[in-house]
Coordinates of C-alpha atoms in Angstrom, one line a residue:
M1 CA 17.4 3.2 45.8
K2 CA 16.1 6.8 46.2
K3 CA 13.1 5.5 48.2
K4 CA 15.4 3.5 50.5
L5 CA 17.7 6.5 51.0
I6 CA 14.8 8.8 52.0
Y7 CA 13.5 6.2 54.4
M8 CA 16.8 6.0 56.1
L9 CA 17.0 9.7 56.5
L10 CA 13.5 10.2 57.8
S11 CA 13.4 7.3 60.2
A12 CA 16.8 8.1 61.8
G13 CA 16.9 10.4 64.9
V14 CA 17.2 13.9 63.5
L15 CA 19.9 16.0 65.2
C16 CA 19.7 19.7 65.2
T17 CA 22.6 22.1 65.5
S18 CA 23.5 24.6 68.2
C19 CA 24.6 28.0 67.1
E20 CA 26.1 29.0 70.4
D21 CA 29.5 30.5 69.8
W22 CA 29.7 29.0 66.3
L23 CA 30.7 32.4 64.8
S24 CA 33.7 32.6 67.1
T25 CA 34.8 29.0 67.1
G26 CA 33.5 27.6 63.8
T27 CA 32.4 24.4 65.6
I28 CA 29.1 22.7 65.4
T29 CA 27.6 20.9 68.4
E30 CA 24.8 18.3 67.9
I31 CA 22.1 18.4 70.5
E32 CA 19.0 16.3 70.9
G33 CA 16.0 18.1 69.3
P34 CA 13.4 17.8 72.1
D35 CA 15.8 19.4 74.7
M36 CA 16.5 22.3 72.3
M37 CA 12.8 23.2 71.8
E38 CA 12.1 24.1 75.4
S39 CA 13.4 27.7 74.8
A40 CA 13.5 30.4 72.3
D41 CA 17.2 30.0 71.9
G42 CA 16.6 26.3 71.0
F43 CA 14.3 27.2 68.1
K44 CA 16.8 29.8 66.9
S45 CA 19.6 27.3 67.1
A46 CA 17.7 24.7 65.2
L47 CA 17.1 27.2 62.4
T48 CA 20.7 28.2 62.4
G49 CA 21.6 24.6 62.1
V50 CA 19.6 24.4 58.9
Y51 CA 21.6 27.2 57.4
L52 CA 24.9 25.7 58.5
T53 CA 24.0 22.4 56.8
M54 CA 23.0 24.2 53.6
G55 CA 26.6 25.6 53.6
E56 CA 28.2 22.2 53.5
A57 CA 30.2 21.0 50.5
E58 CA 27.5 18.4 49.5
V59 CA 25.0 21.2 48.7
Y60 CA 25.4 25.0 48.5
G61 CA 28.9 25.1 49.9
G62 CA 30.1 23.3 46.8
N63 CA 28.0 21.0 44.6
L64 CA 25.0 23.2 44.0
T65 CA 27.0 26.3 43.3
F66 CA 30.6 26.3 42.0
E67 CA 31.3 22.5 41.9
F68 CA 28.9 19.9 40.4
Q69 CA 26.5 22.3 38.7
D70 CA 29.0 24.7 37.3
R71 CA 31.3 21.9 36.1
F72 CA 28.5 20.4 34.1
A73 CA 27.1 23.7 32.8
Y74 CA 30.2 25.7 31.8
P75 CA 32.8 24.7 29.1
Y76 CA 35.6 24.3 31.5
T77 CA 39.0 22.8 30.5
V78 CA 39.1 19.6 32.5
K79 CA 41.8 17.2 33.7
S80 CA 42.0 13.9 35.5
W81 CA 38.6 12.4 36.5
Y82 CA 36.9 15.8 35.9
T83 CA 36.6 14.7 32.2
D84 CA 33.5 12.9 33.4
F85 CA 31.9 16.4 33.7
A86 CA 32.9 17.4 30.2
S87 CA 31.5 14.3 28.7
L88 CA 28.3 14.5 30.8
G89 CA 29.2 11.2 32.3
Y90 CA 26.4 10.9 34.8
E91 CA 26.9 7.2 35.1
A92 CA 30.5 7.5 36.2
T93 CA 31.1 6.2 39.8
R94 CA 32.4 9.4 41.2
I95 CA 29.6 11.4 39.6
Q96 CA 27.0 9.0 41.0
T97 CA 28.5 9.5 44.4
I98 CA 28.1 13.2 44.1
I99 CA 24.5 12.9 42.8
N100 CA 23.6 10.6 45.7
N101 CA 25.2 12.9 48.3
I102 CA 23.2 15.9 47.0
W103 CA 20.0 13.9 47.2
A104 CA 20.8 12.7 50.7
K105 CA 21.9 16.0 52.1
E106 CA 19.0 18.0 50.7
Y107 CA 16.5 15.5 52.3
N108 CA 18.5 15.7 55.5
I109 CA 18.0 19.5 55.4
I110 CA 14.3 19.0 54.8
A111 CA 14.0 16.5 57.6
N112 CA 15.6 19.0 60.0
I113 CA 13.1 21.7 58.8
N114 CA 10.2 19.4 59.3
Y115 CA 11.5 18.5 62.8
A116 CA 11.6 22.1 63.8
L117 CA 8.2 22.8 62.3
R118 CA 6.7 19.9 64.4
Y119 CA 8.0 21.4 67.6
L120 CA 7.0 24.9 66.5
K121 CA 3.4 23.8 66.6
E122 CA 3.9 22.9 70.2
D123 CA 6.0 25.9 71.4
N124 CA 3.6 26.6 74.3
G125 CA 4.4 30.4 74.2
V126 CA 8.1 30.0 74.2
L127 CA 8.4 32.4 71.3
D128 CA 6.9 35.9 71.0
P129 CA 4.4 36.1 68.2
V130 CA 6.6 38.0 65.8
T131 CA 9.6 35.7 66.2
Y132 CA 7.3 32.7 65.9
S133 CA 5.9 34.0 62.6
I134 CA 9.3 34.8 61.2
I135 CA 10.9 31.4 62.1
K136 CA 7.9 29.6 60.7
G137 CA 8.1 31.6 57.5
E138 CA 11.8 31.0 57.1
L139 CA 11.3 27.2 57.6
L140 CA 8.5 27.0 55.1
G141 CA 10.5 29.0 52.5
L142 CA 13.6 26.9 53.1
R143 CA 11.5 23.7 52.6
V144 CA 10.4 24.9 49.2
F145 CA 13.9 26.1 48.4
A146 CA 15.4 22.6 49.0
H147 CA 12.5 20.7 47.3
F148 CA 12.6 23.0 44.3
D149 CA 16.3 22.5 43.6
L150 CA 15.8 18.7 44.0
L151 CA 12.9 19.0 41.5
R152 CA 15.0 21.0 39.0
L153 CA 17.9 18.6 39.4
Y154 CA 16.2 15.2 39.3
G155 CA 12.9 16.0 37.6
L156 CA 12.0 16.9 34.0
G157 CA 12.7 20.4 32.6
N158 CA 11.0 22.5 30.0
W159 CA 7.5 22.0 31.4
P160 CA 5.7 24.1 28.8
S161 CA 6.6 21.8 26.0
R162 CA 5.4 18.7 27.9
A163 CA 1.6 18.6 27.6
D164 CA 1.2 15.5 29.8
I165 CA 3.7 16.4 32.5
A166 CA 1.1 17.3 35.3
G167 CA 0.2 13.7 35.9
K168 CA 3.7 12.2 35.8
R169 CA 5.4 11.3 39.0
T170 CA 8.5 13.1 40.3
I171 CA 10.3 13.5 43.6
P172 CA 8.6 13.2 47.1
Y173 CA 7.5 16.4 48.7
V174 CA 8.1 15.7 52.4
T175 CA 6.2 17.7 55.0
E176 CA 6.2 15.4 58.0
L177 CA 8.7 13.1 59.8
S178 CA 7.5 9.5 59.5
K179 CA 8.9 6.0 59.3
D180 CA 6.7 5.5 56.2
I181 CA 8.3 5.8 52.8
P182 CA 7.2 9.1 51.4
R183 CA 5.2 9.0 48.2
Q184 CA 6.3 10.5 44.9
Y185 CA 4.2 13.5 44.0
T186 CA 3.0 14.2 40.5
Y187 CA 4.3 17.4 38.8
G188 CA 0.9 19.0 39.3
E189 CA 0.8 18.1 42.9
I190 CA 4.3 19.2 43.8
F191 CA 3.8 22.6 42.0
K192 CA 0.7 23.2 44.1
A193 CA 2.4 22.1 47.3
M194 CA 5.3 24.5 46.7
E195 CA 3.0 27.3 45.7
D196 CA 1.0 26.8 48.9
D197 CA 4.0 26.7 51.1
L198 CA 5.4 29.8 49.6
N199 CA 2.1 31.7 50.0
A200 CA 2.1 30.6 53.7
A201 CA 5.7 31.6 54.1
A202 CA 5.1 35.0 52.6
E203 CA 2.1 35.6 54.9
C204 CA 4.3 34.7 58.0
L205 CA 7.1 36.9 56.8
K206 CA 5.0 40.0 56.6
Q207 CA 6.4 40.3 60.2
D208 CA 9.9 40.4 58.7
P209 CA 11.9 43.6 59.4
I210 CA 12.8 43.7 55.7
Y211 CA 9.2 43.8 54.5
K212 CA 8.3 47.2 53.0
E213 CA 5.4 47.8 55.5
N214 CA 7.8 47.4 58.4
K215 CA 10.3 50.1 57.5
G216 CA 10.8 52.2 60.7
R217 CA 9.2 49.6 63.0
D218 CA 11.0 49.1 66.2
Y219 CA 12.2 45.5 66.8
S220 CA 14.7 46.3 69.5
E221 CA 12.7 44.7 72.3
I222 CA 12.7 41.3 70.6
N223 CA 16.0 41.6 68.8
T224 CA 18.4 41.9 71.7
D225 CA 20.5 39.0 70.4
G226 CA 20.6 40.2 66.8
F227 CA 18.6 37.3 65.6
L228 CA 16.4 39.5 63.3
S229 CA 19.4 41.3 61.8
N230 CA 21.3 40.6 58.5
R231 CA 18.1 39.5 56.8
T232 CA 19.6 38.9 53.4
L233 CA 21.7 36.1 54.8
R234 CA 18.4 34.4 55.8
M235 CA 15.2 33.3 54.0
N236 CA 13.3 36.6 54.2
Y237 CA 10.1 38.0 52.7
Y238 CA 11.7 39.0 49.4
A239 CA 13.6 35.8 49.1
V240 CA 10.3 34.1 49.2
R241 CA 8.9 36.4 46.5
A242 CA 12.1 35.8 44.4
L243 CA 11.5 32.0 44.9
Q244 CA 8.0 32.5 43.7
A245 CA 9.3 34.2 40.6
R246 CA 11.6 31.2 39.9
L247 CA 8.8 28.7 40.5
Y248 CA 6.3 30.4 38.2
L249 CA 9.0 30.9 35.5
W250 CA 9.8 27.2 35.7
E251 CA 6.2 26.1 35.3
G252 CA 6.0 28.4 32.3
S253 CA 2.3 28.8 31.5
S254 CA 1.1 32.2 30.4
E255 CA -0.6 32.8 33.8
S256 CA 2.5 31.7 35.7
L257 CA 4.8 33.9 33.6
R258 CA 2.6 36.9 34.5
K259 CA 2.9 35.9 38.2
A260 CA 6.7 35.5 37.8
E261 CA 7.1 39.0 36.3
I262 CA 4.9 40.5 39.1
A263 CA 7.0 38.7 41.8
A264 CA 10.3 39.7 40.3
Q265 CA 9.2 43.4 40.1
D266 CA 8.1 43.3 43.7
V267 CA 11.7 42.3 44.7
I268 CA 13.2 44.9 42.4
D269 CA 11.1 47.7 43.8
N270 CA 11.0 46.8 47.5
A271 CA 13.7 44.4 48.6
G272 CA 16.1 47.3 49.2
C273 CA 19.0 45.7 47.2
Q274 CA 21.6 48.1 46.0
W275 CA 23.7 47.6 42.9
A276 CA 27.3 46.7 43.7
D277 CA 29.9 49.5 43.9
L278 CA 32.2 48.4 41.1
N279 CA 35.0 50.6 42.6
T280 CA 35.5 47.9 45.3
L281 CA 36.7 45.5 42.6
T282 CA 39.7 47.7 42.1
A283 CA 40.6 48.1 45.7
P284 CA 44.3 47.6 46.4
R285 CA 43.7 44.8 48.9
E286 CA 41.7 41.9 47.6
E287 CA 40.0 41.5 51.0
N288 CA 38.2 44.8 50.3
R289 CA 36.7 43.7 46.9
D290 CA 33.1 42.8 46.9
K291 CA 33.4 40.0 44.4
T292 CA 30.1 38.4 45.0
F293 CA 28.2 41.7 45.0
T294 CA 26.8 41.3 48.5
T295 CA 24.7 44.4 48.3
E296 CA 22.7 42.7 45.6
Y297 CA 21.8 39.7 47.7
V298 CA 18.2 38.8 48.0
F299 CA 19.3 35.6 49.8
G300 CA 22.7 34.3 50.6
L301 CA 24.6 32.1 53.1
Y302 CA 27.3 32.8 55.5
V303 CA 29.7 29.8 55.2
Y304 CA 32.3 29.9 58.0
N305 CA 34.7 27.5 56.3
L306 CA 34.3 28.8 52.7
N307 CA 38.1 29.2 52.4
D308 CA 38.6 25.4 52.9
L309 CA 35.7 24.6 50.5
T310 CA 36.8 26.8 47.6
T311 CA 40.7 26.8 47.7
D312 CA 41.2 23.9 45.3
A313 CA 38.7 25.3 42.7
T314 CA 39.9 28.9 42.8
S315 CA 43.7 28.9 43.3
G316 CA 46.8 27.0 42.4
N317 CA 48.9 26.1 39.4
P318 CA 46.8 25.1 36.3
D319 CA 49.4 22.5 35.4
S320 CA 49.3 20.7 38.7
N321 CA 45.9 21.4 40.3
T322 CA 43.4 19.2 38.5
S323 CA 40.5 20.6 40.6
L324 CA 41.0 24.2 39.4
L325 CA 38.1 25.6 37.4
L326 CA 39.7 26.6 34.1
E327 CA 38.3 28.1 31.0
S328 CA 40.4 28.7 27.9
T329 CA 40.9 32.3 26.9
Y330 CA 39.3 31.4 23.5
V331 CA 36.1 30.4 25.3
E332 CA 35.8 33.3 27.6
D333 CA 36.8 35.9 24.9
G334 CA 34.0 34.4 22.8
I335 CA 31.4 34.7 25.6
F336 CA 32.3 38.2 26.4
L337 CA 33.1 39.4 22.8
T338 CA 36.3 41.1 24.0
T339 CA 37.5 41.2 20.4
V340 CA 35.4 42.5 17.5
Y341 CA 36.1 42.6 13.8
D342 CA 35.3 45.2 11.1
D343 CA 34.1 44.4 7.6
E344 CA 37.7 43.6 6.6
W345 CA 38.2 41.4 9.6
N346 CA 40.6 43.8 11.3
P347 CA 40.5 43.0 15.1
S348 CA 39.9 45.6 17.8
Q349 CA 39.1 45.6 21.5
G350 CA 35.3 45.1 22.1
E351 CA 33.4 46.9 24.8
D352 CA 32.9 43.8 26.8
A353 CA 36.6 44.0 27.8
S354 CA 35.4 46.6 30.3
D355 CA 32.7 44.3 31.8
V356 CA 33.8 43.8 35.4
R357 CA 32.6 40.2 35.2
Y358 CA 35.4 39.7 32.7
A359 CA 38.0 42.2 33.8
R360 CA 37.9 41.6 37.5
L361 CA 36.3 38.2 38.2
L362 CA 38.3 36.1 35.8
L363 CA 42.0 35.7 36.5
P364 CA 44.2 35.0 33.4
S365 CA 46.9 32.3 33.8
S366 CA 48.9 30.6 31.0
G367 CA 46.3 30.7 28.3
Y368 CA 43.4 30.1 30.7
Y369 CA 41.0 32.0 32.9
Y370 CA 39.8 30.8 36.2
P371 CA 36.9 32.4 38.1
I372 CA 37.8 34.1 41.4
K373 CA 34.3 35.2 42.5
L374 CA 34.4 32.9 45.5
K375 CA 38.2 32.9 46.1
Q376 CA 38.8 33.7 49.7
V377 CA 42.0 35.5 50.6
S378 CA 41.2 36.1 54.3
T379 CA 39.2 34.2 57.0
D380 CA 39.1 37.4 59.1
R381 CA 35.4 38.0 59.8
L382 CA 36.1 41.8 60.0
Y383 CA 35.8 41.8 56.2
D384 CA 32.2 42.2 55.0
Y385 CA 32.6 40.4 51.7
Y386 CA 34.0 37.1 52.7
Q387 CA 32.6 33.7 53.7
R388 CA 29.4 34.4 51.8
I389 CA 27.8 32.5 49.0
P390 CA 24.9 34.2 47.0
L391 CA 21.8 32.1 46.4
I392 CA 19.5 34.7 44.9
R393 CA 20.7 38.1 43.6
L394 CA 19.0 41.1 42.2
P395 CA 20.1 40.6 38.5
E396 CA 18.2 37.4 38.3
M397 CA 15.0 39.3 38.9
Y398 CA 15.7 41.4 35.8
Y399 CA 16.5 38.3 33.8
I400 CA 13.2 36.7 34.9
K401 CA 11.4 39.8 33.7
A402 CA 13.3 39.7 30.5
E403 CA 12.4 36.1 29.8
C404 CA 8.7 36.7 30.6
L405 CA 8.7 39.7 28.2
A406 CA 10.5 37.8 25.5
K407 CA 8.1 34.9 25.7
A408 CA 5.2 37.4 25.5
G409 CA 6.7 38.8 22.3
D410 CA 8.2 42.0 23.7
N411 CA 11.8 41.6 22.5
P412 CA 12.7 45.3 22.9
G413 CA 11.3 45.3 26.5
A414 CA 13.3 42.2 27.3
L415 CA 16.5 43.8 26.0
D416 CA 15.9 46.8 28.1
Q417 CA 15.9 44.6 31.2
L418 CA 19.2 43.1 30.2
D419 CA 20.7 46.6 29.6
I420 CA 19.9 47.6 33.2
V421 CA 22.2 44.8 34.4
R422 CA 24.8 45.4 31.8
Q423 CA 25.1 49.1 32.7
H424 CA 25.8 48.1 36.3
R425 CA 28.6 45.8 35.1
G426 CA 30.5 48.6 33.4
L427 CA 29.0 48.6 29.9
S428 CA 27.8 51.9 28.5
S429 CA 26.1 50.9 25.2
E430 CA 22.7 49.4 24.9
L431 CA 21.8 46.2 23.1
D432 CA 20.6 46.8 19.5
D433 CA 16.9 46.1 19.1
S434 CA 17.7 43.6 16.3
K435 CA 19.3 41.3 18.9
D436 CA 17.4 38.2 19.9
A437 CA 16.6 38.7 23.6
M438 CA 16.7 35.0 24.5
E439 CA 20.2 34.6 22.9
E440 CA 21.4 37.7 24.8
L441 CA 19.8 36.3 28.0
T442 CA 21.8 33.1 27.6
K443 CA 25.0 35.1 27.4
E444 CA 24.0 37.1 30.4
Y445 CA 23.4 34.0 32.5
M446 CA 26.8 32.7 31.5
K447 CA 28.5 35.9 32.5
E448 CA 26.6 36.7 35.7
F449 CA 26.2 33.4 37.4
I450 CA 29.6 31.7 37.1
S451 CA 30.4 29.9 40.4
E452 CA 26.7 30.2 41.5
G453 CA 25.0 27.2 39.9
Q454 CA 22.1 29.1 38.2
F455 CA 23.3 28.7 34.6
F456 CA 22.8 24.9 35.0
F457 CA 19.2 25.4 35.8
Y458 CA 18.8 27.9 33.0
C459 CA 20.2 25.4 30.5
K460 CA 17.8 22.7 31.8

């Protein structure tokens, strides 16, 4: 079934998307690919079309962030057919439909990427060298991003404990448009393919304005249309480095863990991310609250219709809205340890009650909490914090470092990395060295990545 589905996607005529006026109208116009690739604007539109497709509900505008992945990973209180999530009912008809839609849409994204890369080889001087290099780097990085999430979803997890995994077959890694059915790669082959693509992407993106060596470089002559601006909302050099950190951590060998830690540290040191200003979360108007911590983005998406996509999951009456993401107060209070007990079991308020992830991003309602990180209260594009979904954020780099250190036997060093994030979430005390770093890391993933999909991958 999966092979047939891929064949249908890759043999069909691939349509790319025009970005002209999409910011002001929110409309998407489909244009035949060959006509688009006769100008620089055509290549830019094709790339923008990839990002727009990534923001659709089947993938990162829903299923791979706050919908499918979070509903399976978090202990939500569920109603109606959503009980299939609570029971891990992967065989249920509606769940199978979601799973198939994710598969189809991700390979559609990959097909559009490969289509653009095909014409990029034949651009005949349409693009200046810098823009050419950046577009190629973005496309290669995005190709890995999509394949890696497919691999993590549909392939085996916990690679280090599977001695024979390298030779087993997994998903296809598609790099060309063809009518032939793409072959399934082995785990060893697909890891090497992703590693190679990321290395090539990083080399191309050394032209990126965000790259540390380019600080102060004048891009004005080739950036008259703003195409090279807002780099954290695009696949950029440090998003590629962060993706390398994810990939090496997933592979899990000692050598890969060292590489993961180095890549994560590069992002921490050089990406230019700033810890979120927690004061924005107490702003009188919700429109002015940076609930997704946009200053911490290494890579995120602008999703023009995010309000439509998130309304059912983030607002409404818990008694009547069966789509609402609900967690019992008992569950959330347990995750955040908002109540602590002394030796005689007398309760008192725990420090975690001051954690902004608890105090400001979970809304209490009739014995429940529901996460409001992605709740949109305005569609006015004048607000900097709205219609954005984070895909990679700065805290994850500290968590990757913590996991690498913990697996190398440095429990105190791992806890130190977690403390850095905790302190930027409103917690003043440090974790006691007697704590198990991996247990604390699990709690941190649960607290930090609700509505973002990353806890699902952590569990797997």
